[in-house]
PDB file of C-alpha atoms and ligand atoms in Angstrom:
ATOM      1  CA  MET A  12      -9.259  -5.837  72.228  1.00 46.00           C
ATOM      2  CA  ARG A  13      -9.578  -8.867  70.065  1.00 48.00           C
ATOM      3  CA  HIS A  14     -13.147  -7.900  69.307  1.00 48.00           C
ATOM      4  CA  TRP A  15     -12.021  -4.379  68.328  1.00 45.00           C
ATOM      5  CA  LEU A  16      -9.212  -5.811  66.161  1.00 45.00           C
ATOM      6  CA  ASN A  17     -11.619  -8.168  64.405  1.00 48.00           C
ATOM      7  CA  ARG A  18     -13.938  -5.278  63.741  1.00 49.00           C
ATOM      8  CA  ARG A  19     -11.039  -3.262  62.376  1.00 50.00           C
ATOM      9  CA  ILE A  20      -9.921  -6.060  60.094  1.00 46.00           C
ATOM     10  CA  ASP A  21     -13.452  -6.622  58.988  1.00 50.00           C
ATOM     11  CA  ARG A  22     -13.786  -2.946  58.202  1.00 47.00           C
ATOM     12  CA  ARG A  23     -10.501  -2.936  56.314  1.00 48.00           C
ATOM     13  CA  ARG A  24     -11.533  -6.009  54.357  1.00 50.00           C
ATOM     14  CA  PHE A  25     -14.837  -4.400  53.643  1.00 42.00           C
ATOM     15  CA  LEU A  26     -13.272  -1.180  52.471  1.00 42.00           C
ATOM     16  CA  LYS A  27     -10.745  -3.067  50.388  1.00 48.00           C
ATOM     17  CA  ALA A  28     -13.422  -5.229  48.843  1.00 45.00           C
ATOM     18  CA  SER A  29     -15.862  -2.435  48.243  1.00 43.00           C
ATOM     19  CA  GLY A  30     -13.137  -0.069  47.057  1.00 45.00           C
ATOM     20  CA  GLY A  31     -11.866  -2.672  44.644  1.00 43.00           C
ATOM     21  CA  THR A  32     -15.330  -3.245  43.346  1.00 44.00           C
ATOM     22  CA  ALA A  33     -15.904   0.453  43.004  1.00 42.00           C
ATOM     23  CA  ALA A  34     -12.588   0.843  41.227  1.00 43.00           C
ATOM     24  CA  GLY A  35     -13.438  -2.101  39.006  1.00 40.00           C
ATOM     25  CA  LEU A  36     -16.746  -0.560  38.138  1.00 39.00           C
ATOM     26  CA  ALA A  37     -15.077   2.761  37.523  1.00 42.00           C
ATOM     27  CA  VAL A  38     -12.453   1.145  35.283  1.00 41.00           C
ATOM     28  CA  ALA A  39     -15.091  -0.866  33.489  1.00 41.00           C
ATOM     29  CA  GLY A  40     -17.092   2.295  32.991  1.00 43.00           C
ATOM     30  CA  CYS A  41     -14.061   4.150  31.661  1.00 40.00           C
ATOM     31  CA  THR A  42     -13.157   1.286  29.347  1.00 47.00           C
ATOM     32  CA  VAL A  43     -16.561   1.245  27.752  1.00 47.00           C
ATOM     33  CA  THR A  44     -16.533   4.994  27.409  1.00 54.00           C
ATOM     34  CA  ALA A  45     -13.055   4.958  25.910  1.00 56.00           C
ATOM     35  CA  GLU A  46     -14.042   2.243  23.449  1.00 54.00           C
ATOM     36  CA  GLU A  47     -17.132   4.142  22.539  1.00 55.00           C
ATOM     37  CA  GLN A  48     -15.086   7.277  22.082  1.00 53.00           C
ATOM     38  CA  GLN A  49     -12.485   5.408  20.045  1.00 54.00           C
ATOM     39  CA  GLY A  50     -15.186   3.867  17.863  1.00 54.00           C
ATOM     40  CA  THR A  51     -16.695   7.270  17.260  1.00 51.00           C
ATOM     41  CA  ALA A  52     -13.263   8.750  16.550  1.00 51.00           C
ATOM     42  CA  GLN A  53     -12.513   5.969  14.055  1.00 56.00           C
ATOM     43  CA  GLN A  54     -15.778   6.533  12.266  1.00 63.00           C
ATOM     44  CA  GLU A  55     -15.215  10.245  12.054  1.00 64.00           C
ATOM     45  CA  ALA A  56     -11.445  10.233  11.381  1.00 60.00           C
ATOM     46  CA  PRO A  57     -10.606  11.794   8.021  1.00 58.00           C
ATOM     47  CA  LYS A  58      -8.660   9.721   5.509  1.00 56.00           C
ATOM     48  CA  ALA A  59      -4.914  10.005   5.990  1.00 56.00           C
ATOM     49  CA  THR A  60      -4.114   9.611   2.298  1.00 65.00           C
ATOM     50  CA  LEU A  61      -4.886  11.932  -0.570  1.00 77.00           C
ATOM     51  CA  PRO A  62      -6.704  10.580  -3.611  1.00 92.00           C
ATOM     52  CA  TYR A  63      -4.637   9.621  -6.655  1.00 96.00           C
ATOM     53  CA  PRO A  64      -5.042  11.809  -9.718  1.00 96.00           C
ATOM     54  CA  ARG A  65      -6.591  10.421 -12.873  1.00 97.00           C
ATOM     55  CA  THR A  66      -4.050  10.955 -15.635  1.00 98.00           C
ATOM     56  CA  ALA A  67      -4.651  10.144 -19.308  1.00 98.00           C
ATOM     57  CA  ILE A  68      -1.610   8.404 -20.802  1.00 98.00           C
ATOM     58  CA  ALA A  69      -2.308   7.144 -24.320  1.00 98.00           C
ATOM     59  CA  ARG A  70      -4.845   5.550 -26.647  1.00 98.00           C
ATOM     60  CA  ALA A  71      -4.706   1.761 -26.688  1.00 98.00           C
ATOM     61  CA  SER A  72      -4.730   1.650 -30.508  1.00 98.00           C
ATOM     62  CA  GLU A  73      -1.542   3.760 -30.594  1.00 97.00           C
ATOM     63  CA  LEU A  74       0.520   1.211 -28.662  1.00 98.00           C
ATOM     64  CA  THR A  75       2.910  -1.283 -30.237  1.00 98.00           C
ATOM     65  CA  VAL A  76       3.754  -4.593 -28.619  1.00 98.00           C
ATOM     66  CA  ASP A  77       7.021  -4.463 -26.640  1.00 98.00           C
ATOM     67  CA  GLU A  78       7.484  -0.725 -27.190  1.00 98.00           C
ATOM     68  CA  PRO A  79       6.931   0.973 -23.816  1.00 98.00           C
ATOM     69  CA  VAL A  80       5.491   4.463 -23.576  1.00 98.00           C
ATOM     70  CA  THR A  81       7.055   6.489 -20.778  1.00 98.00           C
ATOM     71  CA  PHE A  82       5.064   8.808 -18.577  1.00 98.00           C
ATOM     72  CA  ASN A  83       5.185  10.198 -15.041  1.00 98.00           C
ATOM     73  CA  TYR A  84       2.742   9.259 -12.311  1.00 98.00           C
ATOM     74  CA  PRO A  85       1.430  10.242  -9.787  1.00 97.00           C
ATOM     75  CA  ASP A  86       3.714  13.279 -10.185  1.00 97.00           C
ATOM     76  CA  GLU A  87       6.580  14.530 -12.362  1.00 97.00           C
ATOM     77  CA  GLN A  88       9.238  12.931 -10.125  1.00 97.00           C
ATOM     78  CA  SER A  89       7.966   9.407 -10.692  1.00 98.00           C
ATOM     79  CA  PRO A  90       8.910   7.837 -14.069  1.00 98.00           C
ATOM     80  CA  CYS A  91       6.742   4.975 -15.305  1.00 98.00           C
ATOM     81  CA  ALA A  92       6.262   2.845 -18.406  1.00 98.00           C
ATOM     82  CA  LEU A  93       3.085   1.722 -20.148  1.00 98.00           C
ATOM     83  CA  LEU A  94       3.555  -1.575 -21.960  1.00 98.00           C
ATOM     84  CA  LYS A  95       1.497  -3.618 -24.406  1.00 98.00           C
ATOM     85  CA  THR A  96       2.618  -7.208 -23.923  1.00 98.00           C
ATOM     86  CA  GLY A  97       0.749  -8.672 -26.899  1.00 98.00           C
ATOM     87  CA  ARG A  98      -1.023 -11.350 -24.869  1.00 97.00           C
ATOM     88  CA  PRO A  99      -3.549 -11.198 -22.044  1.00 98.00           C
ATOM     89  CA  VAL A 100      -1.856 -10.892 -18.664  1.00 98.00           C
ATOM     90  CA  ASP A 101      -2.938 -10.817 -15.057  1.00 96.00           C
ATOM     91  CA  GLY A 102      -4.020  -7.261 -14.288  1.00 96.00           C
ATOM     92  CA  GLY A 103      -3.869  -6.229 -17.944  1.00 98.00           C
ATOM     93  CA  VAL A 104      -6.383  -3.736 -19.346  1.00 98.00           C
ATOM     94  CA  GLY A 105      -7.424  -2.600 -22.829  1.00 98.00           C
ATOM     95  CA  PRO A 106      -9.297  -4.438 -25.604  1.00 98.00           C
ATOM     96  CA  GLU A 107      -6.967  -7.446 -25.362  1.00 97.00           C
ATOM     97  CA  GLY A 108      -6.257  -7.237 -21.636  1.00 98.00           C
ATOM     98  CA  ASP A 109      -2.556  -6.980 -22.433  1.00 98.00           C
ATOM     99  CA  ILE A 110      -1.649  -3.461 -21.289  1.00 98.00           C
ATOM    100  CA  VAL A 111       0.153  -2.881 -18.000  1.00 98.00           C
ATOM    101  CA  ALA A 112       2.189  -0.095 -16.414  1.00 98.00           C
ATOM    102  CA  TYR A 113       4.904   0.087 -13.777  1.00 98.00           C
ATOM    103  CA  SER A 114       7.136   2.481 -11.941  1.00 98.00           C
ATOM    104  CA  THR A 115      10.522   2.352 -13.654  1.00 98.00           C
ATOM    105  CA  LEU A 116      12.518   3.170 -10.539  1.00 98.00           C
ATOM    106  CA  CYS A 117      14.208  -0.031  -9.424  1.00 98.00           C
ATOM    107  CA  SER A 118      12.776  -1.249  -6.131  1.00 98.00           C
ATOM    108  CA  HIS A 119      16.309  -1.956  -4.874  1.00 97.00           C
ATOM    109  CA  MET A 120      17.927   1.490  -4.866  1.00 98.00           C
ATOM    110  CA  GLY A 121      15.844   3.516  -7.272  1.00 98.00           C
ATOM    111  CA  MET A 122      17.992   3.329 -10.400  1.00 98.00           C
ATOM    112  CA  PRO A 123      16.178   3.667 -13.751  1.00 98.00           C
ATOM    113  CA  LEU A 124      15.000   0.467 -15.425  1.00 98.00           C
ATOM    114  CA  THR A 125      15.294  -0.428 -19.096  1.00 98.00           C
ATOM    115  CA  TYR A 126      12.853  -2.619 -20.988  1.00 98.00           C
ATOM    116  CA  ASP A 127      14.479  -5.529 -22.802  1.00 98.00           C
ATOM    117  CA  ALA A 128      12.056  -6.457 -25.599  1.00 98.00           C
ATOM    118  CA  GLU A 129      13.970  -9.641 -26.409  1.00 98.00           C
ATOM    119  CA  ALA A 130      13.771 -10.963 -22.856  1.00 98.00           C
ATOM    120  CA  ARG A 131      10.422  -9.222 -22.274  1.00 98.00           C
ATOM    121  CA  THR A 132      11.552  -7.959 -18.879  1.00 98.00           C
ATOM    122  CA  PHE A 133      12.513  -4.719 -17.148  1.00 98.00           C
ATOM    123  CA  LYS A 134      16.189  -4.716 -16.228  1.00 98.00           C
ATOM    124  CA  CYS A 135      18.322  -2.695 -13.850  1.00 98.00           C
ATOM    125  CA  PHE A 136      21.943  -2.413 -14.910  1.00 97.00           C
ATOM    126  CA  GLU A 137      23.080  -1.116 -11.533  1.00 97.00           C
ATOM    127  CA  HIS A 138      22.910  -4.411  -9.628  1.00 97.00           C
ATOM    128  CA  PHE A 139      21.200  -6.535 -12.302  1.00 96.00           C
ATOM    129  CA  SER A 140      17.704  -6.955 -10.926  1.00 98.00           C
ATOM    130  CA  ILE A 141      15.105  -8.173 -13.429  1.00 98.00           C
ATOM    131  CA  PHE A 142      11.322  -7.763 -13.242  1.00 98.00           C
ATOM    132  CA  ASP A 143       8.594  -9.525 -15.226  1.00 98.00           C
ATOM    133  CA  PRO A 144       5.841  -7.198 -16.526  1.00 98.00           C
ATOM    134  CA  GLU A 145       3.650 -10.184 -17.401  1.00 98.00           C
ATOM    135  CA  LEU A 146       3.691 -11.359 -13.774  1.00 98.00           C
ATOM    136  CA  ARG A 147       2.551  -8.134 -12.088  1.00 97.00           C
ATOM    137  CA  GLY A 148       6.107  -6.762 -11.959  1.00 98.00           C
ATOM    138  CA  GLN A 149       7.446  -9.714 -10.029  1.00 98.00           C
ATOM    139  CA  GLN A 150      11.146  -9.624  -9.270  1.00 97.00           C
ATOM    140  CA  VAL A 151      12.838 -12.443 -11.183  1.00 96.00           C
ATOM    141  CA  CYS A 152      16.391 -12.102  -9.903  1.00 96.00           C
ATOM    142  CA  GLY A 153      18.967  -9.621  -8.606  1.00 95.00           C
ATOM    143  CA  GLN A 154      19.469  -7.489  -5.529  1.00 94.00           C
ATOM    144  CA  ALA A 155      15.930  -6.163  -5.271  1.00 94.00           C
ATOM    145  CA  THR A 156      13.619  -7.767  -2.742  1.00 94.00           C
ATOM    146  CA  ASP A 157      10.387  -6.088  -3.800  1.00 96.00           C
ATOM    147  CA  ASP A 158       8.317  -6.337  -6.972  1.00 98.00           C
ATOM    148  CA  LEU A 159       7.813  -3.258  -9.111  1.00 98.00           C
ATOM    149  CA  PRO A 160       5.042  -0.893  -8.034  1.00 98.00           C
ATOM    150  CA  ARG A 161       2.142  -1.348 -10.462  1.00 98.00           C
ATOM    151  CA  ILE A 162       0.368   1.630 -11.928  1.00 98.00           C
ATOM    152  CA  GLN A 163      -3.340   0.936 -11.818  1.00 98.00           C
ATOM    153  CA  LEU A 164      -4.971   1.631 -15.156  1.00 98.00           C
ATOM    154  CA  THR A 165      -8.451   2.117 -16.449  1.00 98.00           C
ATOM    155  CA  TYR A 166      -9.592   1.840 -20.050  1.00 98.00           C
ATOM    156  CA  ASP A 167     -12.410   3.844 -21.623  1.00 98.00           C
ATOM    157  CA  GLU A 168     -13.816   1.932 -24.592  1.00 98.00           C
ATOM    158  CA  SER A 169     -15.630   4.920 -26.059  1.00 98.00           C
ATOM    159  CA  SER A 170     -12.491   7.058 -26.328  1.00 98.00           C
ATOM    160  CA  ASP A 171      -9.924   4.214 -26.441  1.00 98.00           C
ATOM    161  CA  GLU A 172      -8.111   6.114 -23.703  1.00 98.00           C
ATOM    162  CA  LEU A 173      -5.908   4.576 -21.024  1.00 98.00           C
ATOM    163  CA  SER A 174      -5.575   6.465 -17.745  1.00 98.00           C
ATOM    164  CA  ALA A 175      -3.555   5.960 -14.597  1.00 98.00           C
ATOM    165  CA  ILE A 176      -5.684   6.025 -11.467  1.00 97.00           C
ATOM    166  CA  GLY A 177      -3.461   4.694  -8.680  1.00 97.00           C
ATOM    167  CA  VAL A 178      -0.333   2.836  -7.618  1.00 97.00           C
ATOM    168  CA  ALA A 179      -0.141  -0.597  -6.005  1.00 97.00           C
ATOM    169  CA  GLY A 180       3.097  -0.797  -4.037  1.00 96.00           C
ATOM    170  CA  LEU A 181       5.398   1.873  -2.698  1.00 97.00           C
ATOM    171  CA  ILE A 182       7.461   3.845  -5.207  1.00 97.00           C
ATOM    172  CA  TYR A 183      11.153   3.681  -4.351  1.00 97.00           C
ATOM    173  CA  GLY A 184      12.400   6.300  -1.877  1.00 96.00           C
ATOM    174  CA  ARG A 185       8.968   7.396  -0.709  1.00 96.00           C
ATOM    175  CA  ALA A 186       7.119   7.121   2.561  1.00 95.00           C
ATOM    176  CA  SER A 187       3.928   7.747   0.619  1.00 94.00           C
ATOM    177  CA  ASN A 188       3.233   7.603  -3.118  1.00 95.00           C
ATOM    178  CA  ILE A 189       1.338  10.885  -2.993  1.00 92.00           C
ATOM    179  CA  LEU A 190       3.703  13.661  -1.935  1.00 83.00           C
TER     180      LEU A 190
HETATM  181  S1  FES B   2      19.318  -0.301  -8.021  1.00 84.25           S
HETATM  182 FE1  FES B   2      18.461  -1.836  -9.273  1.00 84.25          FE
HETATM  183  S2  FES B   2      19.336  -3.660  -8.585  1.00 84.25           S
HETATM  184 FE2  FES B   2      20.213  -2.135  -7.326  1.00 84.25          FE
END
């Protein structure tokens, strides 16, 4: 009896051990396959975002310091301002590296911004947020917690043309900048 019981236990242990090993091998095999499949899927996955349009805005020589030019980008529902600051700034383009552009929807609740040439800042008169165009749209004070979305620009020396080619930061009220 004891001999039979020992044999039974031994068999159970064996089955448990061998089954576990088999399961482990099976799991390991599945894991590798899944990773391989995931890697392949990642390589082949199409881009989730659409490309930004390239939109000509103005000629650099037509701009006046502290007089913003308004335009819409990346679509008609998104007001923006192109600004020549008159001195080279971080992220500035053009012959003097002093031209920048921003969304003019306040990052707090989307109210329109006004450029104050005296203070050289964009201001929101709804809850008094202020943004500095010479510091990449950084929020200076007020209710907003995010900087202004920056419109990425490119400058063509041969034609003197400034074009918008993208947006850095999320435009207020959107889940994606490209609708
Ligand atoms: S909407 Fe501009 S500070 Fe509130």
